[in-house]
Coordinates of C-alpha atoms and ligand atoms in Angstrom, one line a residue:
M1 CA -2.5 -45.2 8.8
N2 CA -1.8 -43.8 5.4
V3 CA -3.0 -40.2 5.4
T4 CA -2.9 -37.7 2.5
V5 CA -3.6 -34.0 3.2
I6 CA -4.6 -32.1 0.1
G7 CA -3.6 -28.4 0.1
T8 CA -0.4 -27.5 1.9
G9 CA -1.4 -24.0 3.0
F10 CA -1.5 -22.9 6.7
V11 CA -3.9 -25.6 7.7
G12 CA -2.7 -28.4 5.5
V13 CA 1.0 -28.2 6.4
V14 CA 0.2 -28.1 10.1
S15 CA -2.2 -31.1 9.8
A16 CA 0.3 -33.1 7.7
G17 CA 3.1 -32.4 10.3
V18 CA 0.9 -33.3 13.3
F19 CA -0.4 -36.6 11.8
A20 CA 3.1 -37.6 10.8
K21 CA 4.3 -36.8 14.4
F22 CA 1.6 -39.3 15.5
G23 CA 3.3 -42.1 13.5
N24 CA 1.2 -42.1 10.4
L25 CA 2.6 -42.2 6.9
V26 CA 1.6 -38.8 5.5
Y27 CA 1.7 -37.2 2.1
G28 CA 1.1 -33.4 1.8
L29 CA -0.3 -32.9 -1.7
D30 CA -0.5 -29.5 -3.5
V31 CA -0.8 -28.2 -7.0
D32 CA 1.9 -25.6 -6.4
P33 CA 5.3 -27.2 -7.3
K34 CA 7.3 -24.4 -5.7
K35 CA 5.6 -24.9 -2.4
I36 CA 6.1 -28.6 -2.5
A37 CA 9.8 -28.3 -3.4
A38 CA 10.4 -25.9 -0.5
L39 CA 8.5 -28.2 1.9
N40 CA 10.5 -31.3 0.8
Q41 CA 13.6 -29.3 1.8
G42 CA 12.1 -28.5 5.2
R43 CA 11.3 -24.9 4.3
V44 CA 7.9 -23.6 5.2
P45 CA 7.0 -20.8 2.7
F46 CA 5.3 -18.7 5.4
Y47 CA 6.0 -17.7 9.0
E48 CA 4.4 -19.8 11.7
P49 CA 6.2 -20.4 15.0
G50 CA 7.4 -24.0 15.4
L51 CA 6.1 -25.2 12.1
E52 CA 9.4 -25.6 10.3
D53 CA 10.8 -27.8 13.2
L54 CA 7.7 -30.0 13.0
I55 CA 8.1 -30.4 9.3
K56 CA 11.8 -31.1 9.5
Q57 CA 11.1 -33.8 12.2
G58 CA 8.5 -35.4 9.9
L59 CA 10.8 -35.4 6.9
Q60 CA 13.7 -36.9 9.0
S61 CA 11.4 -39.7 10.4
K62 CA 10.4 -40.5 6.8
N63 CA 6.8 -40.4 7.9
L64 CA 6.2 -37.2 6.0
S65 CA 6.7 -36.2 2.4
F66 CA 5.2 -33.7 0.0
T67 CA 4.2 -34.2 -3.6
T68 CA 2.2 -32.8 -6.5
D69 CA 1.5 -36.3 -7.8
Y70 CA -2.2 -37.1 -7.2
P71 CA -2.1 -40.9 -8.2
K72 CA 1.0 -41.5 -5.9
A73 CA -0.5 -39.7 -2.9
I74 CA -4.1 -41.1 -3.2
K75 CA -3.8 -44.7 -4.3
D76 CA -2.8 -46.1 -0.8
A77 CA -4.5 -43.5 1.4
D78 CA -6.8 -44.7 4.1
I79 CA -7.8 -41.2 5.0
I80 CA -7.7 -38.2 2.7
I81 CA -8.0 -34.8 4.2
I82 CA -9.1 -31.9 2.0
A83 CA -7.6 -28.6 3.3
V84 CA -7.6 -26.4 0.2
G85 CA -8.7 -22.8 0.3
T86 CA -12.4 -21.8 0.3
P87 CA -12.3 -18.0 -0.4
S88 CA -15.3 -15.7 -0.5
G89 CA -17.0 -15.9 -3.8
K90 CA -19.7 -13.9 -5.4
D91 CA -22.2 -12.4 -2.9
G92 CA -20.0 -13.7 0.0
Q93 CA -20.8 -17.3 -0.7
A94 CA -17.9 -19.8 -0.2
D95 CA -16.1 -20.4 -3.5
L96 CA -15.8 -24.2 -3.7
K97 CA -13.9 -24.4 -6.9
F98 CA -10.7 -25.7 -5.2
V99 CA -12.6 -28.3 -3.2
M100 CA -14.4 -29.6 -6.3
A101 CA -11.1 -29.6 -8.4
A102 CA -9.4 -31.6 -5.7
A103 CA -12.4 -34.0 -5.6
R104 CA -12.2 -34.6 -9.4
S105 CA -8.4 -35.1 -9.3
L106 CA -8.4 -37.6 -6.4
A107 CA -11.5 -39.6 -7.5
P108 CA -9.9 -41.9 -10.1
H109 CA -7.2 -43.0 -7.7
L110 CA -9.3 -43.8 -4.6
K111 CA -8.8 -47.2 -2.9
P112 CA -12.0 -49.0 -1.8
G113 CA -13.1 -47.9 1.7
A114 CA -11.1 -44.7 1.7
I115 CA -12.4 -41.9 4.0
L116 CA -12.5 -38.4 2.5
A117 CA -12.6 -35.9 5.4
I118 CA -13.2 -32.2 4.6
K119 CA -11.2 -29.9 6.8
S120 CA -11.7 -26.8 4.6
T121 CA -14.4 -24.5 6.0
V122 CA -17.4 -25.4 3.8
P123 CA -21.1 -24.8 3.8
P124 CA -23.1 -27.4 5.7
G125 CA -24.6 -30.0 3.3
I126 CA -21.7 -30.1 0.9
N127 CA -20.9 -33.8 1.4
P128 CA -23.6 -35.3 -0.9
K129 CA -22.6 -32.8 -3.7
L130 CA -18.9 -33.8 -3.3
E131 CA -19.9 -37.5 -3.4
A132 CA -21.8 -37.0 -6.6
V133 CA -18.8 -35.3 -8.2
I134 CA -16.5 -38.1 -7.1
K135 CA -18.8 -40.9 -8.3
Q136 CA -18.6 -39.5 -11.8
H137 CA -14.9 -40.6 -11.8
T138 CA -14.8 -43.8 -9.8
Q139 CA -16.7 -47.1 -9.2
V140 CA -15.1 -47.8 -5.7
D141 CA -17.0 -47.4 -2.5
F142 CA -15.7 -44.5 -0.3
F143 CA -16.9 -42.5 2.7
T144 CA -17.1 -38.7 3.3
A145 CA -16.8 -36.9 6.6
S146 CA -16.3 -33.5 8.1
L147 CA -13.2 -32.5 10.1
P148 CA -13.4 -28.8 10.7
E149 CA -10.2 -27.0 11.8
F150 CA -10.1 -24.6 14.7
L151 CA -6.4 -23.6 14.9
K152 CA -5.3 -20.0 15.1
E153 CA -2.5 -18.7 12.9
G154 CA 0.4 -17.5 15.1
S155 CA -0.1 -20.5 17.5
A156 CA -1.2 -23.1 14.9
V157 CA 1.2 -25.9 16.0
Y158 CA 0.3 -25.5 19.6
D159 CA -3.4 -25.3 18.8
A160 CA -3.2 -28.4 16.6
L161 CA -1.4 -30.4 19.4
H162 CA -3.7 -29.1 22.1
P163 CA -7.1 -28.3 20.6
D164 CA -10.0 -27.3 22.8
R165 CA -12.0 -29.9 20.8
V166 CA -11.8 -32.2 17.9
V167 CA -15.0 -32.2 15.9
I168 CA -15.8 -35.2 13.7
G169 CA -18.8 -35.1 11.4
A170 CA -19.7 -38.6 10.3
Y171 CA -22.9 -40.7 9.8
D172 CA -21.2 -44.1 9.8
P173 CA -19.6 -45.3 13.1
V174 CA -16.9 -47.1 11.0
V175 CA -15.9 -43.7 9.7
S176 CA -16.0 -41.9 13.1
D177 CA -14.1 -44.7 14.8
R178 CA -11.3 -44.4 12.2
L179 CA -11.2 -40.7 12.6
L180 CA -11.2 -41.0 16.4
E181 CA -8.3 -43.4 16.1
L182 CA -6.4 -40.8 13.9
H183 CA -6.9 -38.2 16.7
Q184 CA -6.3 -40.7 19.6
P185 CA -3.0 -39.1 20.7
L186 CA -4.8 -35.8 21.4
A187 CA -6.0 -35.4 25.0
S188 CA -8.8 -33.1 24.0
N189 CA -12.6 -33.3 23.9
K190 CA -13.8 -35.3 20.9
V191 CA -17.2 -34.6 19.6
V192 CA -18.8 -36.9 17.0
I193 CA -21.8 -35.4 15.3
K194 CA -23.5 -35.2 11.9
P195 CA -21.3 -33.6 9.1
E196 CA -23.8 -30.8 8.7
S197 CA -23.6 -30.0 12.4
A198 CA -19.8 -30.2 12.3
Q199 CA -19.7 -27.7 9.4
M200 CA -22.2 -25.4 11.0
S201 CA -20.3 -25.5 14.3
K202 CA -17.2 -24.1 12.5
Y203 CA -19.2 -21.2 11.1
A204 CA -21.0 -20.6 14.4
G205 CA -17.7 -20.5 16.4
N206 CA -16.1 -18.0 14.1
A207 CA -19.2 -15.9 13.8
Y208 CA -19.6 -15.8 17.6
L209 CA -16.0 -14.6 18.0
A210 CA -16.4 -12.0 15.3
Q211 CA -19.6 -10.9 17.0
R212 CA -17.8 -10.5 20.3
I213 CA -15.3 -8.1 18.6
T214 CA -18.1 -6.2 16.9
F215 CA -20.1 -6.0 20.1
I216 CA -17.2 -4.6 22.2
N217 CA -16.4 -2.1 19.4
Q218 CA -20.0 -0.9 19.7
I219 CA -19.6 -0.4 23.5
A220 CA -16.2 1.3 22.8
N221 CA -18.0 3.8 20.5
L222 CA -20.3 4.7 23.4
C223 CA -17.4 5.0 25.8
E224 CA -15.9 7.6 23.5
K225 CA -19.0 9.8 24.3
N226 CA -19.1 9.5 28.0
G227 CA -15.6 9.3 29.5
A228 CA -15.7 5.6 30.2
D229 CA -12.6 3.5 29.4
I230 CA -13.4 0.3 27.5
Q231 CA -10.5 -1.5 29.1
E232 CA -12.0 -0.8 32.5
V233 CA -15.4 -1.8 31.3
V234 CA -14.1 -5.1 30.0
A235 CA -12.2 -5.8 33.2
A236 CA -15.4 -5.2 35.2
M237 CA -17.8 -7.2 33.1
G238 CA -15.4 -10.1 32.6
H239 CA -15.9 -11.1 36.3
D240 CA -19.3 -12.3 35.3
R241 CA -18.6 -16.0 34.6
R242 CA -21.3 -16.1 32.0
I243 CA -19.3 -13.5 30.1
G244 CA -15.6 -14.1 30.9
E245 CA -12.5 -12.0 30.7
H246 CA -11.1 -13.5 27.6
Y247 CA -11.4 -12.5 23.9
W248 CA -12.4 -8.9 24.2
Y249 CA -10.5 -7.0 21.6
P250 CA -11.7 -3.4 21.0
G251 CA -10.0 -2.0 18.0
L252 CA -10.2 -1.9 14.2
G253 CA -12.5 -4.8 13.9
Y254 CA -11.8 -8.4 12.9
G255 CA -9.6 -9.4 9.9
G256 CA -7.6 -12.4 8.8
S257 CA -8.1 -15.4 6.6
C258 CA -11.2 -16.7 8.3
F259 CA -13.6 -14.4 10.2
P260 CA -14.4 -11.9 7.4
K261 CA -15.1 -14.7 4.9
D262 CA -16.9 -17.0 7.3
V263 CA -19.2 -14.2 8.5
K264 CA -19.9 -13.1 4.9
E265 CA -20.7 -16.7 4.1
L266 CA -23.2 -17.0 7.0
A267 CA -24.7 -13.6 6.0
S268 CA -25.0 -14.7 2.4
Y269 CA -26.6 -18.0 3.5
A270 CA -29.0 -16.3 5.8
K271 CA -30.1 -14.0 2.9
S272 CA -30.4 -17.0 0.5
V273 CA -32.9 -18.6 2.9
G274 CA -34.9 -15.4 3.4
Q275 CA -33.4 -14.2 6.7
N276 CA -32.8 -10.6 5.5
D277 CA -32.6 -9.2 9.0
S278 CA -29.9 -11.7 10.1
L279 CA -27.5 -10.6 12.8
F280 CA -24.6 -11.8 10.5
I281 CA -25.5 -9.3 7.8
K282 CA -25.2 -6.5 10.3
I283 CA -22.0 -7.8 11.9
D284 CA -20.4 -7.9 8.4
E285 CA -21.6 -4.3 7.6
L286 CA -20.4 -2.9 10.8
N287 CA -17.0 -4.5 10.4
E288 CA -16.6 -3.2 6.8
K289 CA -17.3 0.4 8.1
R290 CA -15.1 0.1 11.1
I291 CA -11.7 1.1 9.8
P292 CA -12.7 4.2 7.8
A293 CA -14.9 5.3 10.7
L294 CA -12.1 5.1 13.2
M295 CA -9.5 6.7 10.9
D296 CA -11.9 9.6 10.3
A297 CA -12.4 9.9 14.1
F298 CA -8.6 10.0 14.7
A299 CA -8.3 12.6 11.9
A300 CA -10.9 14.8 13.6
K301 CA -8.8 14.6 16.8
I302 CA -5.4 15.4 15.2
G303 CA -6.6 18.0 12.6
S304 CA -6.2 16.0 9.4
W305 CA -4.0 13.4 7.8
K306 CA -2.9 15.7 4.9
G307 CA 0.8 16.3 4.7
K308 CA 1.5 14.1 7.8
Q309 CA 4.2 11.5 8.0
V310 CA 2.8 8.4 9.7
A311 CA 4.7 5.4 11.1
V312 CA 2.4 2.3 10.8
L313 CA 3.6 -0.5 13.1
G314 CA 2.3 -4.0 12.6
L315 CA 1.3 -4.9 9.0
S316 CA 0.2 -8.6 9.2
F317 CA -3.3 -9.4 10.2
K318 CA -2.3 -10.5 13.7
P319 CA 0.9 -11.1 15.7
N320 CA 3.2 -14.0 14.9
T321 CA 2.2 -14.5 11.3
D322 CA 3.2 -12.9 8.0
D323 CA -0.3 -13.6 6.6
M324 CA -1.7 -10.5 5.1
R325 CA -5.2 -11.8 4.3
E326 CA -7.6 -9.0 5.4
A327 CA -4.9 -7.4 7.4
P328 CA -5.9 -3.9 8.8
S329 CA -2.8 -2.4 7.2
R330 CA -4.3 -3.1 3.7
K331 CA -7.1 -0.7 4.5
V332 CA -5.4 1.7 6.8
I333 CA -2.4 2.5 4.6
P334 CA -4.3 3.2 1.4
Y335 CA -6.7 5.3 3.4
L336 CA -3.9 7.4 4.8
Q337 CA -2.2 7.7 1.4
K338 CA -5.5 8.8 -0.1
K339 CA -5.9 11.5 2.5
G340 CA -2.4 12.8 1.7
A341 CA -0.2 11.2 4.4
E342 CA 3.1 9.6 3.8
V343 CA 3.5 6.2 5.4
I344 CA 6.5 4.3 6.6
G345 CA 5.6 0.8 7.8
F346 CA 7.3 -1.7 10.1
D347 CA 6.5 -5.4 10.7
P348 CA 8.8 -8.0 12.3
K349 CA 7.9 -10.6 9.6
A350 CA 5.4 -9.3 7.1
A351 CA 7.2 -6.2 5.6
Q352 CA 8.0 -7.9 2.3
A353 CA 4.5 -9.5 2.0
A354 CA 3.0 -6.1 2.8
Q355 CA 5.0 -4.3 0.1
A356 CA 3.9 -6.8 -2.5
L357 CA 0.3 -5.9 -1.7
I358 CA 0.2 -2.2 -0.7
S359 CA 1.3 0.3 -3.3
N360 CA 4.0 2.8 -2.5
L361 CA 4.7 1.4 0.9
K362 CA 8.1 2.2 2.3
T363 CA 9.2 0.1 5.3
A364 CA 11.9 0.5 7.9
A365 CA 14.1 -2.0 9.7
D366 CA 12.8 -1.2 13.2
P367 CA 9.9 0.7 14.8
Y368 CA 12.1 3.7 15.7
Q369 CA 13.4 4.1 12.2
A370 CA 9.8 3.9 10.9
A371 CA 9.0 6.7 13.4
K372 CA 12.0 8.9 12.4
G373 CA 10.5 12.3 11.5
A374 CA 6.9 11.1 11.9
D375 CA 4.1 13.3 13.0
A376 CA 2.1 10.3 14.2
T377 CA 2.8 6.7 15.2
L378 CA 0.0 4.2 14.7
I379 CA 0.1 0.7 16.3
L380 CA -2.0 -1.7 14.3
I381 CA -0.9 -5.1 15.5
E382 CA 0.2 -6.2 19.0
W383 CA 3.4 -8.0 18.0
P384 CA 5.4 -8.6 21.2
E385 CA 8.1 -6.1 20.0
L386 CA 5.4 -3.4 19.5
V387 CA 3.7 -3.6 22.9
S388 CA 6.7 -2.6 24.9
L389 CA 8.3 0.2 22.9
D390 CA 10.8 2.5 24.5
L391 CA 8.4 5.5 24.5
P392 CA 11.0 8.3 25.2
K393 CA 13.2 6.9 22.4
L394 CA 10.1 6.8 20.1
K395 CA 9.3 10.4 21.0
N396 CA 12.9 11.5 20.3
A397 CA 12.7 9.9 16.8
M398 CA 9.4 11.6 15.9
R399 CA 8.8 15.1 14.6
G400 CA 5.3 15.2 16.1
N401 CA 3.8 13.6 19.2
V402 CA 0.7 11.7 18.2
F403 CA 0.6 8.1 19.4
I404 CA -2.4 6.0 18.2
D405 CA -2.8 2.7 20.0
T406 CA -5.5 0.9 18.0
R407 CA -5.0 -2.2 20.2
N408 CA -5.3 -0.4 23.6
Q409 CA -2.0 -2.0 24.6
Y410 CA -0.5 1.0 26.4
D411 CA -1.2 2.7 29.7
P412 CA -2.3 6.2 28.5
R413 CA -0.6 7.8 31.5
E414 CA 2.8 6.3 30.6
V415 CA 2.5 7.4 27.0
R416 CA 1.6 11.0 28.1
Q417 CA 4.6 10.9 30.6
A418 CA 6.8 10.3 27.6
G419 CA 5.5 13.5 26.0
L420 CA 3.2 11.9 23.5
E421 CA -0.4 12.5 22.9
Y422 CA -2.3 9.3 23.5
L423 CA -5.2 8.2 21.3
G424 CA -6.8 4.7 21.9
V425 CA -10.1 3.1 21.1
G426 CA -13.0 3.7 23.5
R427 CA -10.9 5.3 26.2
Ligands
NAD1 P1 -4.3 -21.5 2.0 O1 -4.8 -20.7 0.9 O2 -3.1 -21.1 2.8 O3 -3.8 -23.0 1.3 C1 -4.6 -23.6 0.4 C2 -3.7 -24.5 -0.4 O4 -4.5 -25.4 -1.2 C3 -2.7 -23.8 -1.3 O5 -1.4 -24.2 -1.0 C4 -3.1 -24.2 -2.7 O6 -2.1 -24.3 -3.6 C5 -3.8 -25.6 -2.5 N1 -4.7 -26.0 -3.5 C6 -5.6 -25.3 -4.2 N2 -6.3 -26.1 -5.0 C7 -5.7 -27.3 -4.9 C8 -6.0 -28.6 -5.6 N3 -6.9 -28.7 -6.5 N4 -5.2 -29.6 -5.2 C9 -4.3 -29.5 -4.3 N5 -4.0 -28.4 -3.6 C10 -4.7 -27.3 -3.9 O7 -5.5 -21.9 2.9 P2 -5.6 -22.1 4.5 O8 -5.5 -20.9 5.2 O9 -4.7 -23.3 4.8 O10 -7.1 -22.6 4.6 C11 -7.6 -23.8 4.1 C12 -9.0 -24.1 4.6 O11 -9.0 -24.2 6.0 C13 -10.0 -22.9 4.3 O12 -11.2 -23.5 4.0 C14 -10.0 -22.1 5.5 O13 -11.2 -21.4 5.7 C15 -9.9 -23.2 6.6 N6 -9.3 -22.7 7.9 C16 -8.2 -21.9 7.8 C17 -7.7 -21.5 9.0 C18 -6.5 -20.5 9.1 O14 -6.2 -20.0 10.1 N7 -5.8 -20.3 7.9 C19 -8.2 -21.9 10.3 C20 -9.2 -22.8 10.2 C21 -9.8 -23.2 9.0

């Protein structure tokens, strides 16, 4: 099949690479010429494990190429996948300007019968609006569908090749059959439903996971008051099969490119339909307050942040990515600086990206250099190299002895044995 993926960001590049690997002729199309030039040379302009190899294989096989040329990429496309960004707009609503701009650009070049599948996370019910925009620019018949994406940054290639489910939102069986054929090499559950349900299932999934994080943080807050250890609580409750052991992350709340904006979008939608007591509004509020509340609590335990030198380890929003969207470091570091602390950061991949976004941030080449002369070391993200630090070496590098483990990755006894004071979350 001829497939064009519009938007070569995290999602679009992975999709383009995967569909080329399956033997389709794929164009990745973007308005950013620098990104396209890099991709055509086999360079992925962000860090994602395994993605560069996938793209190089696609280019070598000649199944994959990248372009900024809409007419060239659209005119023969059987399936067009929109994967442009949908950032939070005013009042938390999804800003659809990139989706609509892509629709206007592609419309004049559509071939009859083309399928336009929306992979971007968009509000349920957008398809008729998109069709109306496209019909202003073309006479040919075309179809729209929904193809929500569930990959996780940091394991995006693996997730795209082994998804838990492929969700296809389509009314017409001709369309769903074509999209099933496109995903045929994947041995995963395939769910064909209405486009509105497919789009809602994406928001519902992310909101559920965000809610799990918020829920366990609420329990962690209570553990702080009564001597319980949240990690022991999680281990015990996880044996209940209705609950499960997975996906419990007490800490600084959720961040990243998806959860915050998707929860805000649901909260905003709930308000717009009169549901002012919606759970999603509360989840968003609690998450917004989470970092300042925890940082204040740590300050109360160590005296104050004023005049302290702090090593902040892990600057991206999660391990194995250099994506800084809604990364905790973007709130934690300005908070510390405002309270009078000096910060030295470290991240295996995101130091440069962090410096571009966080004022006056100094970074070091490794965690021990970041901790040199520090009063406190703060682990923000559980990069593999940050969850197995040589604690005596860290202690020797530091001036003080405060070790703050916001991801609860360390055994408090081991940290204390190394002469450090352990502060975690809910333990
Ligand atoms: P991104 O910001 O990394 O990439 C978007 C790309 O679209 C950019 O390269 C941009 O130049 C391009 N673009 C913008 N307007 C365009 C236009 N008119 N024509 C062509 N290209 C255009 O975004 P992303 O993280 O890949 O997310 C894309 C969508 O997928 C969003 O709706 C997001 O919510 C959803 N999603 C993201 C993830 C994730 O982990 N990043 C996971 C699931 C779903």
